[in-house]
Tab-separated table of C-alpha atoms in Angstrom:
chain	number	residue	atom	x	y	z
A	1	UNK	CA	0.000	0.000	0.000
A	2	UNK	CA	1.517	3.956	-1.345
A	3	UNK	CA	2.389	5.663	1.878
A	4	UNK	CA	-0.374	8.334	1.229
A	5	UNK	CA	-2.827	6.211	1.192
A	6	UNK	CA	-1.707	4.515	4.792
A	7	UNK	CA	-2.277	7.875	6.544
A	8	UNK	CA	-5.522	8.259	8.552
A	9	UNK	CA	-6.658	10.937	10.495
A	10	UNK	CA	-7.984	10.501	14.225
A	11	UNK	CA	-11.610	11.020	14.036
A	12	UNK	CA	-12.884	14.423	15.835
A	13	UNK	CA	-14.980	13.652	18.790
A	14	UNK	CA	-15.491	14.638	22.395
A	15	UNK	CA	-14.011	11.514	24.515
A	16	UNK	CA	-15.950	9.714	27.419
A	17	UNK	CA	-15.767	11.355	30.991
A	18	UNK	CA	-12.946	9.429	33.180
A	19	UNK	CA	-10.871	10.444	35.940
A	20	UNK	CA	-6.924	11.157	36.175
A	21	UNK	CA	-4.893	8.515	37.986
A	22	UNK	CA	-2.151	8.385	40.248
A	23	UNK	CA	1.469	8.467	38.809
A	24	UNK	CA	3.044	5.212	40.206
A	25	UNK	CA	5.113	3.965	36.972
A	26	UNK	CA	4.598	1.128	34.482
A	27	UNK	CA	3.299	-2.612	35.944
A	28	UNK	CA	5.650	-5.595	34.815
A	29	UNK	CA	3.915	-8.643	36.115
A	30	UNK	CA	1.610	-8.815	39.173
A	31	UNK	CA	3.093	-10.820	42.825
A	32	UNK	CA	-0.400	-13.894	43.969
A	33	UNK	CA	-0.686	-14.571	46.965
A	34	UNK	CA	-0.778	-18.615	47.921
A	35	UNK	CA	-0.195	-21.362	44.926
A	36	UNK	CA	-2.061	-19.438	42.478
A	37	UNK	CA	-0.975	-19.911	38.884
A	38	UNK	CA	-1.934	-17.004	36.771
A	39	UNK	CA	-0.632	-16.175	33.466
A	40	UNK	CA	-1.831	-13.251	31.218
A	41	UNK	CA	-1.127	-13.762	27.264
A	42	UNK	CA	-1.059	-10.285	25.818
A	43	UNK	CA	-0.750	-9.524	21.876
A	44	UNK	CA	0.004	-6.242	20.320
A	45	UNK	CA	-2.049	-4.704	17.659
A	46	UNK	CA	-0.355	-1.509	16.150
A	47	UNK	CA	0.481	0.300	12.957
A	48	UNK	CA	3.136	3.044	12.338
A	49	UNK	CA	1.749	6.202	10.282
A	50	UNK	CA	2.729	5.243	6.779
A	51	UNK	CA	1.641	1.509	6.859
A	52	UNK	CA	-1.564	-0.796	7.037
A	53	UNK	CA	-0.563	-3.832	9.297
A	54	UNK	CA	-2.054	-7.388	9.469
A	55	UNK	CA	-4.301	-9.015	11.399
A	56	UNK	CA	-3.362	-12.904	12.413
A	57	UNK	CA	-6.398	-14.762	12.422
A	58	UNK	CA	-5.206	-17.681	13.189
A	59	UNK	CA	-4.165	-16.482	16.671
A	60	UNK	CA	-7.107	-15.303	17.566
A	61	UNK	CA	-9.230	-18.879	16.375
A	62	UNK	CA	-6.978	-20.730	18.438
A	63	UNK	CA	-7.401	-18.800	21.346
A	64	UNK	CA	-10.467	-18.696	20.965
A	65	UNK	CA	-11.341	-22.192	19.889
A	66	UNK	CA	-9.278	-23.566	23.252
A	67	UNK	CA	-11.060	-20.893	25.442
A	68	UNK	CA	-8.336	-18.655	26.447
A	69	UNK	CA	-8.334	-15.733	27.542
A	70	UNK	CA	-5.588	-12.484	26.299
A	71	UNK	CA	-5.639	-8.863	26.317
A	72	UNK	CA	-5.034	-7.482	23.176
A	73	UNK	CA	-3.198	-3.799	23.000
A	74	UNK	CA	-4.552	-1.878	20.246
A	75	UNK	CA	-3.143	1.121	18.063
A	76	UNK	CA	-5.622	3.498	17.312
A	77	UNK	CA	-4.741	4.102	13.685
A	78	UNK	CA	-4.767	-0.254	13.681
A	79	UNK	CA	-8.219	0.126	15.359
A	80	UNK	CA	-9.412	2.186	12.353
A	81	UNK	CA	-7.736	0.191	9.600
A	82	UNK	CA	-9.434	-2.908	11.015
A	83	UNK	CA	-12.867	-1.702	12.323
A	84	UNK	CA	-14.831	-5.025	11.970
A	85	UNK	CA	-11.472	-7.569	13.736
A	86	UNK	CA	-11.955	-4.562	16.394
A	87	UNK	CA	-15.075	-4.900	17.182
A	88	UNK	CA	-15.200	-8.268	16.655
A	89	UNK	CA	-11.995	-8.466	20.080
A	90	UNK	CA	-13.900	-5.902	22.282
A	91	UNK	CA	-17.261	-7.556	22.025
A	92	UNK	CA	-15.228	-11.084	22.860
A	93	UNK	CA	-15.951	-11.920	26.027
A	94	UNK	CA	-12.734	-13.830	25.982
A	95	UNK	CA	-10.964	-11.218	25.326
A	96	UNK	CA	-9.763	-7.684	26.721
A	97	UNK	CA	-9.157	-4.538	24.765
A	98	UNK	CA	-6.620	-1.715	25.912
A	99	UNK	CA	-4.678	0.899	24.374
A	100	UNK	CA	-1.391	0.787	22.335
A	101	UNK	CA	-1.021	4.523	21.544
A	102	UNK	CA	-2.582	6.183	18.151
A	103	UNK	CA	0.344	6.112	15.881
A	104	UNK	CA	2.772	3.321	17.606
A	105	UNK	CA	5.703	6.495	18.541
A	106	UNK	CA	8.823	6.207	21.243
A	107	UNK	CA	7.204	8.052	24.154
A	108	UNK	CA	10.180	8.158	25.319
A	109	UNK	CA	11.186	10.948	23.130
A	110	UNK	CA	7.856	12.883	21.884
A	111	UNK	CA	6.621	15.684	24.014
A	112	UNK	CA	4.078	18.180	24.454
A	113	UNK	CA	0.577	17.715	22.679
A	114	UNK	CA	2.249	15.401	20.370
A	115	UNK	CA	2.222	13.455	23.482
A	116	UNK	CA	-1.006	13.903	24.561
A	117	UNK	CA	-2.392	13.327	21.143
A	118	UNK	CA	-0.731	9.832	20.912
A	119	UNK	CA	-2.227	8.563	23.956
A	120	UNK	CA	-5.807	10.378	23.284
A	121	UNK	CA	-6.539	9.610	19.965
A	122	UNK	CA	-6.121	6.279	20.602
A	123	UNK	CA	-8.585	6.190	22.938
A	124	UNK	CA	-10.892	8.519	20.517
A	125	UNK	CA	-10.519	5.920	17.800
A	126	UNK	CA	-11.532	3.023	19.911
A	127	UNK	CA	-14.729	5.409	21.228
A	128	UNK	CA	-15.345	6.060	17.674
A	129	UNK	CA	-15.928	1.837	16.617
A	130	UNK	CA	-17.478	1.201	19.621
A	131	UNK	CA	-20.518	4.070	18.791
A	132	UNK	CA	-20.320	2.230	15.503
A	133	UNK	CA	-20.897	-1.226	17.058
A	134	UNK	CA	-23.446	0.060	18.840
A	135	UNK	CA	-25.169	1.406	15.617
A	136	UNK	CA	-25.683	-1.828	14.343
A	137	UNK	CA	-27.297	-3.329	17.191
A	138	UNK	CA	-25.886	-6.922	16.547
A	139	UNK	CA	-25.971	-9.488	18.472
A	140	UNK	CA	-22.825	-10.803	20.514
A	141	UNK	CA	-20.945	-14.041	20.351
A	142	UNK	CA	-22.613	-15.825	22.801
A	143	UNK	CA	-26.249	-14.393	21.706
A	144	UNK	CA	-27.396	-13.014	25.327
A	145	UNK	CA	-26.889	-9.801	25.117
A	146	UNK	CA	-25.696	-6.901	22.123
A	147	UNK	CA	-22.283	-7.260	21.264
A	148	UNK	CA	-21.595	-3.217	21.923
A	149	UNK	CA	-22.996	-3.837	25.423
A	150	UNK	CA	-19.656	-6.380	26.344
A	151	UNK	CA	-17.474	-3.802	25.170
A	152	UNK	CA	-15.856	-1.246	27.769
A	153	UNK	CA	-16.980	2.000	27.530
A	154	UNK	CA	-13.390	3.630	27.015
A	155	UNK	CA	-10.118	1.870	27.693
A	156	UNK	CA	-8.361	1.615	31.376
A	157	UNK	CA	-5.215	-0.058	29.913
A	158	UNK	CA	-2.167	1.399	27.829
A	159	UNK	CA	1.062	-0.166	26.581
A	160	UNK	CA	3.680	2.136	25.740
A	161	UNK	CA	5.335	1.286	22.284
A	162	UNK	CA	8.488	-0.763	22.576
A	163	UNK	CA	8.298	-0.468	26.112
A	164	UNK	CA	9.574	2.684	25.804
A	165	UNK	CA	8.596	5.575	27.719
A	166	UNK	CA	9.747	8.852	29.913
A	167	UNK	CA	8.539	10.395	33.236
A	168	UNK	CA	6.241	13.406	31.058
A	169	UNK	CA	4.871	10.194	29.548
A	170	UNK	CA	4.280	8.392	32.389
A	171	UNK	CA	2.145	11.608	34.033
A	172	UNK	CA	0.415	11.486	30.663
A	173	UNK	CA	-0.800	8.037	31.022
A	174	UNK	CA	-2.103	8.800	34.818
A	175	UNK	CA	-3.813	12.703	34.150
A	176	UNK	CA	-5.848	9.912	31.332
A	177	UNK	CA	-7.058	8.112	33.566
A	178	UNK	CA	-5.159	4.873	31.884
A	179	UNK	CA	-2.934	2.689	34.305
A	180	UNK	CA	0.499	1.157	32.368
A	181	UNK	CA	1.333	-1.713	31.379
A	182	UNK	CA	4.418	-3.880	30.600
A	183	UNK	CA	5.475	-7.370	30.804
A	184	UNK	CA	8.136	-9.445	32.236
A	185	UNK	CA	8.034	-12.196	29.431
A	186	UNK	CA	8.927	-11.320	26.312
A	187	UNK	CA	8.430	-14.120	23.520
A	188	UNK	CA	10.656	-11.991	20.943
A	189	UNK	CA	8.162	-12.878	18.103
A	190	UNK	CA	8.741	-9.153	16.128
A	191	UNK	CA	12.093	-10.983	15.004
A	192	UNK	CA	11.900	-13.156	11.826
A	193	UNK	CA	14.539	-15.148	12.537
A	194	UNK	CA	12.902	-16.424	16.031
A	195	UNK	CA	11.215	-19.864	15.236
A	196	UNK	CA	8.288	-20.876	16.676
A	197	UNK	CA	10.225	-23.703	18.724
A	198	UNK	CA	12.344	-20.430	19.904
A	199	UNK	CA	9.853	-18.482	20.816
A	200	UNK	CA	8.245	-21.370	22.823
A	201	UNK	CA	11.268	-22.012	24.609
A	202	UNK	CA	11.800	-18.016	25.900
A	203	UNK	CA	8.264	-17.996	26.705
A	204	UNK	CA	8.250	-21.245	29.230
A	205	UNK	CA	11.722	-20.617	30.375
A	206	UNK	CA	10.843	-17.592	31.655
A	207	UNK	CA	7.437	-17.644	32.679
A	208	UNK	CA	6.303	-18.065	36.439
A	209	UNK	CA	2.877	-17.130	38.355
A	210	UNK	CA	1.825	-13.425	38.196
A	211	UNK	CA	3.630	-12.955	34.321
A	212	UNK	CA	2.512	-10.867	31.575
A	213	UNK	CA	3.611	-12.309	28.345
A	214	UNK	CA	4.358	-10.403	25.092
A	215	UNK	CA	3.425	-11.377	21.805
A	216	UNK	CA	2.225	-9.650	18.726
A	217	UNK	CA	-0.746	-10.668	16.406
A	218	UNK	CA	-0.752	-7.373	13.242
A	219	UNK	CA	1.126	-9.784	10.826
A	220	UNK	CA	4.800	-9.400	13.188
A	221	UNK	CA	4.111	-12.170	15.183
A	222	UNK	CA	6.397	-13.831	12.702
A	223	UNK	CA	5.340	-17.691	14.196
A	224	UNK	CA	3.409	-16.802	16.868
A	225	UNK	CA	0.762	-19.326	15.422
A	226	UNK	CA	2.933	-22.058	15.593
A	227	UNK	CA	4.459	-21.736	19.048
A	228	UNK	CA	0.880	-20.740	20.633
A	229	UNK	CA	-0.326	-24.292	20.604
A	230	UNK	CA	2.706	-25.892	22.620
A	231	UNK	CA	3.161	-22.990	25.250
A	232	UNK	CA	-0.854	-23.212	26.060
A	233	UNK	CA	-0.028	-27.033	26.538
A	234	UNK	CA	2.437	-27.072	28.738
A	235	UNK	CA	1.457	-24.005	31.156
A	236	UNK	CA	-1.850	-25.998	31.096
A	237	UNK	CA	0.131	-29.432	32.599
A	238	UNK	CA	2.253	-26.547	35.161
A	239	UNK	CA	-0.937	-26.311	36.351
A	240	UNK	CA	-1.377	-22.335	34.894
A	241	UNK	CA	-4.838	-20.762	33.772
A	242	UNK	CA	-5.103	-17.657	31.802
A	243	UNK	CA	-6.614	-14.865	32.438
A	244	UNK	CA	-6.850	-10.870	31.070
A	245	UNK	CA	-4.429	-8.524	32.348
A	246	UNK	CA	-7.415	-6.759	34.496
A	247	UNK	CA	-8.528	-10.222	36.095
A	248	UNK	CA	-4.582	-10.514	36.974
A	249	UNK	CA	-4.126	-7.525	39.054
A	250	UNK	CA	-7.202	-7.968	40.765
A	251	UNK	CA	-5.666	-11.497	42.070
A	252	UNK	CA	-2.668	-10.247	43.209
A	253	UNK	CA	-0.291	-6.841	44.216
A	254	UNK	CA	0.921	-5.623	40.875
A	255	UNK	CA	4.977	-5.382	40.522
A	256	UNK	CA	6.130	-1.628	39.557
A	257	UNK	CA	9.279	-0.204	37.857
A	258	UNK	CA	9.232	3.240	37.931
A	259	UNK	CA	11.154	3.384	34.159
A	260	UNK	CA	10.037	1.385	31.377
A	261	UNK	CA	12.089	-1.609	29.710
A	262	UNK	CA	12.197	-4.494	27.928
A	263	UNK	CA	14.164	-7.011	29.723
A	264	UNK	CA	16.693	-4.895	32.424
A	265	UNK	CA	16.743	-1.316	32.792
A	266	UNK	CA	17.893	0.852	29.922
A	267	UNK	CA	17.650	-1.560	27.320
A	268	UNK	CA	14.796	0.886	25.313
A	269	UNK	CA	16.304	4.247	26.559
A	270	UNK	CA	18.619	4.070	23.339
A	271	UNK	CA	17.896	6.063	20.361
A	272	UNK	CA	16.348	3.971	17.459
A	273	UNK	CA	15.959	4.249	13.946
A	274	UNK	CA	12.320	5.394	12.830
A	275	UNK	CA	11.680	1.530	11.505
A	276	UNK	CA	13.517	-0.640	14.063
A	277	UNK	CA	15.101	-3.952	12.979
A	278	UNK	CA	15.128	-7.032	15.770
A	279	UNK	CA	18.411	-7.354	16.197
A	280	UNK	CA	18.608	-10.209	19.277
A	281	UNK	CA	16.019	-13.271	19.058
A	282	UNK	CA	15.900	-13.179	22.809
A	283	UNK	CA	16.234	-9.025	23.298
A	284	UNK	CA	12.914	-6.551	22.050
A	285	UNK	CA	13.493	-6.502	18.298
A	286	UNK	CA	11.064	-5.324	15.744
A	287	UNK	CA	10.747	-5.897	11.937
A	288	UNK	CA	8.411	-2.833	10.850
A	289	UNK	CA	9.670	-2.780	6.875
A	290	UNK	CA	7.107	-3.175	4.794
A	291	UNK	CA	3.095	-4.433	4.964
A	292	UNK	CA	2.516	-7.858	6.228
A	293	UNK	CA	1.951	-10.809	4.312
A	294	UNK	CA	-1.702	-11.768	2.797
A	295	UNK	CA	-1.281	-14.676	4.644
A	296	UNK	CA	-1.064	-12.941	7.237
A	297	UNK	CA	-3.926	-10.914	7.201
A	298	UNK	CA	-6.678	-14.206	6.732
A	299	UNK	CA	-9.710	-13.490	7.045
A	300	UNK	CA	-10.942	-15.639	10.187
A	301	UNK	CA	-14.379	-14.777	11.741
A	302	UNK	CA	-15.756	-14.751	14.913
């Protein structure tokens, strides 16, 4: 797709009343109490301003299919590129929707209302095909009820963009009313190279009760899809269930860094080119050059 024609505009609307939070930094996993064994699979969904990303279908039928549950971080721009997969993941009562930031920038390094801006109008954009759910006054998945009526009236949730972010953005996420949130398992899917037998050995090496694991599912999960299957397997015989980011802090005391980062601190703070290339298979890498795959973009429904 011509850059041009990539380049949507956040829609113009007033957002839904909420309430500033307090600052208290970014959450990496979340500390249960007893023998609790609580995982939360989380899977990106963003777009940078001159691209149209995928949407892996596959992922999403499998989890839904086996009856887990994720939380799936949105892009606003993504959310308006892919209007029905939205609507079809925030009226999934499987599934939780949060924000990813509008345009998928380092808040690490914008400022001022270009900050503000990247956090709102994501949240404006999901408003926006939620009012249009609610329009069409379907029915949900599970037939009881309308499907808008499952979806959240704004979003509570934000992930910063390669978990990269800065104190001014930090106070921006809180005066939103939108609590942070990070991981402490990353399955390094954004790199090409990482197979799906890699990316299923980070992911149970490294996982223990309370995690947040990171995965991607906008056509840069590179083999997410194949590794999914085996990692749901074998937390399932540790004895782990899976549940949304929200239903995870409310089990538990949530673990807080007060700077963002990948894997130790410092490891996003360095400057990066506009299109980052994944570098490590076990570090944060991403592969953002060109549009993904028409494989990659299937057309699964609900």
């Amino acid at each position: 797709m011509q850059k041009a024609a990539a380049r949507i505009a956040p829609p113009q609307r007033m957002l839904a009343a909420y309430s500033p939070t307090a600052q208290r930094g970014v959450i990496r996993r979340v500390k249960l109490t007893g023998d609790k064994k609580l995982v939360a699979l989380t899977f990106d969904l963003c777009e940078q301003p001159s691209e149209i990303s995928g949407y892996q279908g596959g992922i999403v039928d499998f989890l839904r299919t086996n009856g887990i549950k994720a939380t799936f971080f949105m892009g606003g721009k993504w959310m308006l590129s892919h209007r029905e997969r939205t609507q079809q993941l925030m009226s999934d009562p499987l599934f939780e929707v949060a924000n990813h930031t509008w345009e998928h920038r380092n808040l690490r390094v914008v400022s001022g209302q270009a900050l503000v801006d990247e956090i709102k109008n994501a949240q404006v954009a999901y408003e926006q095909v939620r009012e249009e759910l609610e329009a069409k006054q379907c029915t949900g998945p599970r037939g009881n009820r309308l499907a808008h009526e499952q979806a959240p009236r704004r979003l509570s949730l934000l992930r910063f963009p390669y978990g990269a972010c800065s104190a001014a953005a930090l106070d921006e996420a809180a005066h939103q009313g939108l609590l942070p949130i990070q991981w402490d398992v990353s399955s390094g899917d954004p790199a090409f190279a990482q197979s799906a037998r890699a990316i299923e050995h980070q992911v149970l090496a490294n996982v223990q009760p309370g995690s947040i694991v990171l995965f991607h599912a906008n056509g840069r999960g590179w083999h997410t899809d194949g590794a999914l299957p085996g990692i749901v397997a074998a937390l399932k015989a540790r004895g782990y269930e899976f549940t949304t980011v929200s239903e995870l802090l409310a089990a538990g005391e949530p673990v807080v860094s007060a700077t963002c980062y990948d894997s130790r601190p410092g490891d996003t703070d360095r400057p990066r080119h506009p299109l980052p290339v994944a570098t490590s298979p076990f570090g944060f890498g991403w592969l953002w050059h060109g549009v993904a795959s028409p494989a990659a973009t299937s057309a699964h429904t609900r």
